[in-house]
XYZ file of N, CA and C in Angstrom:
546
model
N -14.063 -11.490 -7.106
C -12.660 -11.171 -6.905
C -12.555 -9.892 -6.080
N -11.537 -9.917 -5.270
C -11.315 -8.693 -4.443
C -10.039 -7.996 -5.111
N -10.312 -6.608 -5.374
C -9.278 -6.372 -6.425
C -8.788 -5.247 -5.741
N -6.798 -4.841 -5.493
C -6.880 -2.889 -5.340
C -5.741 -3.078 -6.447
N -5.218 -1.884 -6.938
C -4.269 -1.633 -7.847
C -3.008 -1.167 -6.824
N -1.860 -1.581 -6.837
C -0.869 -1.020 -6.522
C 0.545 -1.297 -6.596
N 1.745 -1.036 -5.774
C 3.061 -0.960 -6.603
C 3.689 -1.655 -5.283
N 4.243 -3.245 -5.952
C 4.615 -3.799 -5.165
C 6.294 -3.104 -4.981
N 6.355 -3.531 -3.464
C 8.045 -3.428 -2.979
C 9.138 -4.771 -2.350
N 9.923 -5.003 -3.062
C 10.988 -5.622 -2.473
C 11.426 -5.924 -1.108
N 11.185 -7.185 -1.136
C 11.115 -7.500 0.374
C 12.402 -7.516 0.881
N 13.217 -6.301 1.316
C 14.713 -6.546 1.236
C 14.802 -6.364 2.704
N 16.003 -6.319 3.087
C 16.670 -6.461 4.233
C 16.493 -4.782 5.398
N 16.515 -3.833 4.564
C 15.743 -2.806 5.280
C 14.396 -2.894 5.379
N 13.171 -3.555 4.661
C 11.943 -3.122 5.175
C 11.426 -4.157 6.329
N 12.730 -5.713 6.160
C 12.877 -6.522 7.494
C 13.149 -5.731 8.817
N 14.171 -5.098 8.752
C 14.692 -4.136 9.595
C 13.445 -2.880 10.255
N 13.078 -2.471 9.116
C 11.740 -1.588 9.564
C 10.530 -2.388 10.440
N 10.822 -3.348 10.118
C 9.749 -3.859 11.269
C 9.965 -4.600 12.578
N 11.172 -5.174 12.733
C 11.946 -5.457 13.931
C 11.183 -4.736 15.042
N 11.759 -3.324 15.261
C 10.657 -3.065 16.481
C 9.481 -3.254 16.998
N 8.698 -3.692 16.410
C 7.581 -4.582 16.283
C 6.693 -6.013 16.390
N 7.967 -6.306 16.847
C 7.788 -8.143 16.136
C 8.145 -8.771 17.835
N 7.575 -7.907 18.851
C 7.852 -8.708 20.200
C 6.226 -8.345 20.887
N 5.541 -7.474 20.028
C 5.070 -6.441 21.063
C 3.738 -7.019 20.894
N 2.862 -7.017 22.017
C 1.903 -7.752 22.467
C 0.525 -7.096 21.780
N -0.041 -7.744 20.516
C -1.251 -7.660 19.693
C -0.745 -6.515 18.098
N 0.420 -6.884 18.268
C 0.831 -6.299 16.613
C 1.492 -7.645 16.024
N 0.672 -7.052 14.697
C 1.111 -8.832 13.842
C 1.602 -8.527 12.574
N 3.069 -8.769 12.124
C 3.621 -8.045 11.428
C 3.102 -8.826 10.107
N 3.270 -8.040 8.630
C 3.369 -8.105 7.511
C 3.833 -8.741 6.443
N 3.750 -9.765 5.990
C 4.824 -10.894 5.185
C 5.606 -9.894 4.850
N 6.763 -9.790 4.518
C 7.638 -8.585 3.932
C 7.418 -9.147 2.174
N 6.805 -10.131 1.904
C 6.847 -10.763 0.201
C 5.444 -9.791 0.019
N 4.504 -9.450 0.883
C 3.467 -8.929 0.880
C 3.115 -7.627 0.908
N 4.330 -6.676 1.052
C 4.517 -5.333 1.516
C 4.112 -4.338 -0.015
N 3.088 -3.870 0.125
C 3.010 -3.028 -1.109
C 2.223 -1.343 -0.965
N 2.565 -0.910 -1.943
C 1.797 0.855 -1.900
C 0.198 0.408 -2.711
N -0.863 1.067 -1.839
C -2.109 0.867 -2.609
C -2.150 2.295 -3.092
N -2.851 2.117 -4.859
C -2.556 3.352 -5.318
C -4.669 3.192 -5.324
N -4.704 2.391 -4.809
C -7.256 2.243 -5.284
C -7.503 1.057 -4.427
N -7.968 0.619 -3.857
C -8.795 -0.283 -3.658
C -10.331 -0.199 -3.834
N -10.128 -1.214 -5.057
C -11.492 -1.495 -5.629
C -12.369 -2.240 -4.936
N -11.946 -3.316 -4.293
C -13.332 -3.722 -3.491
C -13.665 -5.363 -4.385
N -15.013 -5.588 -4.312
C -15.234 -6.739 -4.845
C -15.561 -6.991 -5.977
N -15.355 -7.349 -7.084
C -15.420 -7.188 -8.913
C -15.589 -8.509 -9.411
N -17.029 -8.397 -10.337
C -17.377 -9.583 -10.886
C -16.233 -9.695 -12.074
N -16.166 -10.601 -12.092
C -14.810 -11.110 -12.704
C -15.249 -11.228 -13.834
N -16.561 -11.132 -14.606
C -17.162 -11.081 -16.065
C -16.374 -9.377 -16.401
N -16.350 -8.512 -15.103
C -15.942 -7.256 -15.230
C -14.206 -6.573 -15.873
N -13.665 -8.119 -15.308
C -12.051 -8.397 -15.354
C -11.367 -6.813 -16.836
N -11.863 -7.079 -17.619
C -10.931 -7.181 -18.944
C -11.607 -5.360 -18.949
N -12.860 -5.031 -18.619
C -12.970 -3.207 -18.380
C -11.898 -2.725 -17.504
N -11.941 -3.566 -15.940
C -10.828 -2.837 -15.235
C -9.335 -2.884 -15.505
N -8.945 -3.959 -16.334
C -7.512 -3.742 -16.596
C -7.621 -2.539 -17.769
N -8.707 -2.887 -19.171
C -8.472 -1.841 -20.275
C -8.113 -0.519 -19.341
N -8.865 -0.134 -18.546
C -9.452 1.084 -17.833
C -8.066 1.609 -16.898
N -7.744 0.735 -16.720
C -6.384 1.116 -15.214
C -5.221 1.453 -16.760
N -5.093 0.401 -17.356
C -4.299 0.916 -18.689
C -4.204 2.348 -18.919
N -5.224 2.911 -18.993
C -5.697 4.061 -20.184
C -5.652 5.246 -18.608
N -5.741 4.960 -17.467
C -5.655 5.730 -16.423
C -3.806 5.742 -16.055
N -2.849 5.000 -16.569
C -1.807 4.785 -16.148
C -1.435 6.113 -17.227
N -1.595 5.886 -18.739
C -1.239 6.220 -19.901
C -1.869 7.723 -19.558
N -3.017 8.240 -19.344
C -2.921 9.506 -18.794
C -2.111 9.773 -17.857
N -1.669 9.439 -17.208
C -0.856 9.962 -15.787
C 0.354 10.294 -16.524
N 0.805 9.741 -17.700
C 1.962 10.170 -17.954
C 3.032 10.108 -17.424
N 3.179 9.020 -16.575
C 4.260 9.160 -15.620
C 5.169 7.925 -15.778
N 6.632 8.478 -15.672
C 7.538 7.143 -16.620
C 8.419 6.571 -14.935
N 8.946 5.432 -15.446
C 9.227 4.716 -13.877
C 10.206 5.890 -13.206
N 9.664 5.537 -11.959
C 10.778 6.800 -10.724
C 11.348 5.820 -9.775
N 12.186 6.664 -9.401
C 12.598 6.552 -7.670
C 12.060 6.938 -6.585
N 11.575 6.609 -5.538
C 11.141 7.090 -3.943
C 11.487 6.566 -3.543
N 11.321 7.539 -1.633
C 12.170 7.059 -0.707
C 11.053 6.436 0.693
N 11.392 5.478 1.033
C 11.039 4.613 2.289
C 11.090 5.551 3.349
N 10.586 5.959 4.388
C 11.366 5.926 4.985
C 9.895 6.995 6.567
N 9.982 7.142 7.498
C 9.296 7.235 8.905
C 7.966 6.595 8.913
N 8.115 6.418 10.023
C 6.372 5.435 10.582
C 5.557 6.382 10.616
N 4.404 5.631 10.442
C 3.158 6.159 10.919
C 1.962 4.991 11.251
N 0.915 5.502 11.249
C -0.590 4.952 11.879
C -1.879 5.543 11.237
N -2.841 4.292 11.109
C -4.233 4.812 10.632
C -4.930 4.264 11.894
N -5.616 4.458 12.355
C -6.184 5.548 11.709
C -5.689 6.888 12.703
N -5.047 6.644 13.930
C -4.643 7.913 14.688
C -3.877 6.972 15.435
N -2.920 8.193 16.399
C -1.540 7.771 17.608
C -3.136 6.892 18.938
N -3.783 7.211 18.836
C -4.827 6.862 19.972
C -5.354 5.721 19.728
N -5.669 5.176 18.555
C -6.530 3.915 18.093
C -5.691 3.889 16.904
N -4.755 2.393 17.196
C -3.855 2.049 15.701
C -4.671 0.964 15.194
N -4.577 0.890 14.330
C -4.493 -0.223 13.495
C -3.932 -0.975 12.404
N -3.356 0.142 12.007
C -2.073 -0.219 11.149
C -1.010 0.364 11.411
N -0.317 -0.081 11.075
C 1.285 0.448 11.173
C 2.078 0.854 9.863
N 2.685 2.119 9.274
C 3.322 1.481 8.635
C 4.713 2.385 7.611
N 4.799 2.604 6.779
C 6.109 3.227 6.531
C 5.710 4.071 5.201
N 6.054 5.639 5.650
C 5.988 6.704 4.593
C 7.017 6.488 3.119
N 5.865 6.517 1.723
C 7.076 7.470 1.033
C 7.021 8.437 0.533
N 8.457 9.088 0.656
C 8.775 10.463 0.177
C 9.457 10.771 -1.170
N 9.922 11.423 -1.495
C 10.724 12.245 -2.431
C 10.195 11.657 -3.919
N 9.016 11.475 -4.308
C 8.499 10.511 -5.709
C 8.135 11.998 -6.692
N 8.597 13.137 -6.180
C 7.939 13.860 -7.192
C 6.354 13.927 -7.587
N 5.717 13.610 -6.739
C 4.394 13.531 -6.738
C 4.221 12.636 -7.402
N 4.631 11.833 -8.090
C 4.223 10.851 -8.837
C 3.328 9.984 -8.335
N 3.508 9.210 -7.288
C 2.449 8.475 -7.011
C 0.779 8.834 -6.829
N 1.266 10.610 -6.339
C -0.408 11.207 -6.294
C -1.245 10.761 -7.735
N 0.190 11.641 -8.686
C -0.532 11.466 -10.251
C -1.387 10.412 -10.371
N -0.387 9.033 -9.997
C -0.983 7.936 -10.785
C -2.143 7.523 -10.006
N -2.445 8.133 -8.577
C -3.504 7.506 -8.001
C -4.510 8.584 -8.509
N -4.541 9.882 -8.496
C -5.791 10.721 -9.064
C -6.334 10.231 -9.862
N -5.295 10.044 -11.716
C -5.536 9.345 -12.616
C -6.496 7.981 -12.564
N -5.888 7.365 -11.752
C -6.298 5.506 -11.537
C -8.175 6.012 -10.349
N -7.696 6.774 -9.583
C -9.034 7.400 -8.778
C -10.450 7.878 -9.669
N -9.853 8.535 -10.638
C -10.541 9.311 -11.474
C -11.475 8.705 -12.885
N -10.440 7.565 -13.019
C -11.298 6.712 -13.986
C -12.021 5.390 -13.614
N -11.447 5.066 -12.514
C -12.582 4.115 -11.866
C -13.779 4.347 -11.181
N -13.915 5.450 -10.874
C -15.077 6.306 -10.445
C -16.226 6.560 -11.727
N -15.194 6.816 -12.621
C -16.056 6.779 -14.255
C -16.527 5.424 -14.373
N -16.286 4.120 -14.228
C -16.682 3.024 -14.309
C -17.446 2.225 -13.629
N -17.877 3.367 -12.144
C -18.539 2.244 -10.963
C -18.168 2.522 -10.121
N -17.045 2.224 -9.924
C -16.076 2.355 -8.443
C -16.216 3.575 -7.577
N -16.524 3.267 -6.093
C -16.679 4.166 -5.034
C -15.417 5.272 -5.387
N -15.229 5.972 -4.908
C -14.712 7.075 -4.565
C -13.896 6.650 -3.166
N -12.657 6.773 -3.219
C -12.121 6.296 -1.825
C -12.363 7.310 -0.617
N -12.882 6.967 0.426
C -13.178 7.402 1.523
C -12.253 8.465 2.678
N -10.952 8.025 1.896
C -10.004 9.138 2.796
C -9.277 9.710 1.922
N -8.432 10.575 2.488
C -7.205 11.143 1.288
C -6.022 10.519 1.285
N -5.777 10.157 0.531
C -4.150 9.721 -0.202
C -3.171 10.204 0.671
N -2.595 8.754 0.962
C -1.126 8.897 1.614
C -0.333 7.680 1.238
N 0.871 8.065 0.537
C 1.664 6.846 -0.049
C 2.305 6.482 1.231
N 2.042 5.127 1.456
C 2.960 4.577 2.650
C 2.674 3.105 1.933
N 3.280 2.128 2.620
C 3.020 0.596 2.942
C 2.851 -0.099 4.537
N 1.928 -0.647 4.151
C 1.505 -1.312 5.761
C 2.775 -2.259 6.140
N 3.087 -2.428 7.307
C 4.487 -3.698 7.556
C 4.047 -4.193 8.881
N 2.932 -3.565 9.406
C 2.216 -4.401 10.598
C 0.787 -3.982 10.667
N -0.084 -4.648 11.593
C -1.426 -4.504 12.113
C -0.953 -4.839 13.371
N -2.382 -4.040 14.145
C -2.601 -3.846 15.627
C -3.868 -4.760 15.560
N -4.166 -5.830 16.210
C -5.055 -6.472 16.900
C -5.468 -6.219 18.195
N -5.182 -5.885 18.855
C -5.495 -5.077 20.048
C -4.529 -4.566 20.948
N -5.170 -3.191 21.634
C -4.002 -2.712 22.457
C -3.322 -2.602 23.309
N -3.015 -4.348 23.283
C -1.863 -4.584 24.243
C -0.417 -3.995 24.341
N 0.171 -3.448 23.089
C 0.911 -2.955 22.682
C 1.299 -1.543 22.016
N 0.090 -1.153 22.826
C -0.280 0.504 21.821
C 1.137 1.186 22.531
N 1.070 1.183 23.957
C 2.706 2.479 24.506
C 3.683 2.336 23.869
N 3.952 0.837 23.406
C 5.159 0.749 22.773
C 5.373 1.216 21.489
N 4.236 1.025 20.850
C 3.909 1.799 19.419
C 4.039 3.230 19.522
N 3.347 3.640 20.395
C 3.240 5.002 19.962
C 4.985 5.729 20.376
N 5.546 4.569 21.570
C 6.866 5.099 21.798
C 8.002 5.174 20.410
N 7.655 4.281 20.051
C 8.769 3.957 18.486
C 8.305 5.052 17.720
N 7.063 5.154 17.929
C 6.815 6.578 16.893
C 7.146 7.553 17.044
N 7.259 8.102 18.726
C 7.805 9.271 18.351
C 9.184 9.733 18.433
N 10.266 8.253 18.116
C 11.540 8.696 17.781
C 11.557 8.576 15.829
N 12.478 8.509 15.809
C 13.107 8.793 14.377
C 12.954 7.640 13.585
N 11.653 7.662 12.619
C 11.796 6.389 12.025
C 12.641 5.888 10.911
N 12.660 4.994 10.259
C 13.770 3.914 9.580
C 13.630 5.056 8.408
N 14.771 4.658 7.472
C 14.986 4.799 6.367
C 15.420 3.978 5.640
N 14.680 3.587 4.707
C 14.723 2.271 4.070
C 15.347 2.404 2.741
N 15.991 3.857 2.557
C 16.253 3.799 1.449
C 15.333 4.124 -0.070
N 15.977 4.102 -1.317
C 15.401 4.145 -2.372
C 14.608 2.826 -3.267
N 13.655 3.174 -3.562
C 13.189 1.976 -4.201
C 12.578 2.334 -5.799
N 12.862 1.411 -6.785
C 12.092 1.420 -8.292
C 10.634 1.656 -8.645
N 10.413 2.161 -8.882
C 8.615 2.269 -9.206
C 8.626 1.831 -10.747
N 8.433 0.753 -11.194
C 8.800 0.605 -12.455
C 7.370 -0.045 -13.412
N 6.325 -0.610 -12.446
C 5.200 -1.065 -12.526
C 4.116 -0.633 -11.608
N 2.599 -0.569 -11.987
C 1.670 -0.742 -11.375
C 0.773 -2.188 -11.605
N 0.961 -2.898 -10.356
C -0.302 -4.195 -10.310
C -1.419 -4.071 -10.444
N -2.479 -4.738 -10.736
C -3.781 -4.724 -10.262
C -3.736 -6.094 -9.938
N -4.335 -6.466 -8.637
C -3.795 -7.467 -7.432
C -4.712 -8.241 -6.878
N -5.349 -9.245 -6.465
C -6.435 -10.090 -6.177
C -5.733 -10.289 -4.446
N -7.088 -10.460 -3.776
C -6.414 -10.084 -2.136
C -7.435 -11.282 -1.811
N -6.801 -12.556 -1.261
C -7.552 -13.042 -0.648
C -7.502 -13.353 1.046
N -8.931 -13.396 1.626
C -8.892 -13.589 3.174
C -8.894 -14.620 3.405
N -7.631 -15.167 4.464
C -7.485 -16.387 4.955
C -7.697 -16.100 6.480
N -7.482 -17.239 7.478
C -7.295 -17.152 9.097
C -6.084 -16.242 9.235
N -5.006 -16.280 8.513
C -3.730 -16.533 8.510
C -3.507 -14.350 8.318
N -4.567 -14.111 7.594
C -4.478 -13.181 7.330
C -4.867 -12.733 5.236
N -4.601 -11.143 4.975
C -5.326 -11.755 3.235
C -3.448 -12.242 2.578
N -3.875 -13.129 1.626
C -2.708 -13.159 0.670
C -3.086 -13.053 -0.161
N -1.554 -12.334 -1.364
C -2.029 -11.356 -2.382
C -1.672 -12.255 -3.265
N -1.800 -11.566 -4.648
C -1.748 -12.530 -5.860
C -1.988 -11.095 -6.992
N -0.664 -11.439 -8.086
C -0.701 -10.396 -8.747
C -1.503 -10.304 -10.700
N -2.819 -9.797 -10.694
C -3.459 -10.730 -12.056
C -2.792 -10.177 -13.410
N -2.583 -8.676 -13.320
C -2.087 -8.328 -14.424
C -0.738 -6.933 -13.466
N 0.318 -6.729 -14.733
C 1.220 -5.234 -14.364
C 1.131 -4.877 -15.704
N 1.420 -3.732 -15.385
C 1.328 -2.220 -16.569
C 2.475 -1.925 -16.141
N 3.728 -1.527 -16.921
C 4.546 -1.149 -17.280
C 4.818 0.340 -17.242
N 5.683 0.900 -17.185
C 5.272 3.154 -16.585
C 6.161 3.146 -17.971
């Protein structure tokens, strides 16, 4: 099983809107909007005999974090890995009260106790809403970026997933195995 933990978002009519600019431009391939979510870990590949440690474990990492459901805000673009070489595209959030750091240190901190790599970069709450396949379309990207990006508004943080990602042609589709409750 390919597993990351994170906090799905509502595929509403602004994060459609957030990706509009996008959806003409030559080697960017936008995001199911049913598919749009914040990764708080990606775990990687997990023997599924393993299943019932990583949920106990994400449990007991949620329940430290201490953190009860919030509000954040949607809202400017960005890019991984840089404005020079994209590959993703995708949309900041703000105003969570740090909360999401919490719950990813927490969720970071005890899966590392269990096995799990250590994630490779530093934490940035956003959601992906496109990929770059090649850069046929990089000027236009980087042009949208450097005006004023969307604001999508407020959204519920009311759950954390732990999420099964599978790779198709088509691209991965997600699938949600267990939620924890804040």
């Amino acid at each position: 099983m390919r597993l990351f933990v994170s906090v799905d978002l509502d595929a509403n009519d602004e994060l459609r809107t957030a990706q509009v600019p996008f959806e003409t431009l030559d080697g960017v391939r936008l995001v199911d909007p049913e598919q749009v979510h914040i990764t708080l870990k990606f775990l990687g590949s997990v023997d599924p005999n393993r299943l019932g440690t990583v949920e106990t474990t994400l449990a007991e990492s949620i329940a430290a974090a201490d953190v009860s459901s919030f509000n954040a805000h949607a809202r400017e673009y960005g890019v991984f890995p840089s404005h020079d070489y994209i590959s993703v595209i995708w949309v900041g959030i703000r105003n969570d009260g740090g909360r999401l750091r919490l719950l990813h240190e927490a969720i970071e901190e005890r899966m590392i106790e269990i096995g799990f790599e250590p994630a490779d970069h530093a934490f940035t709450p956003h959601a992906t809403i496109a990929r770059m396949d090649h850069a046929g379309g990089k000027a236009h990207v980087q042009k949208i970026l450097s005006e004023r990006g969307p604001d999508l508004g407020q959204f519920d943080v009311s759950e954390i997933h732990l999420t099964e990602s599978t790779l198709t042609p088509d691209g991965p589709a997600y699938e949600s195995v267990s939620a924890f409750e804040l």
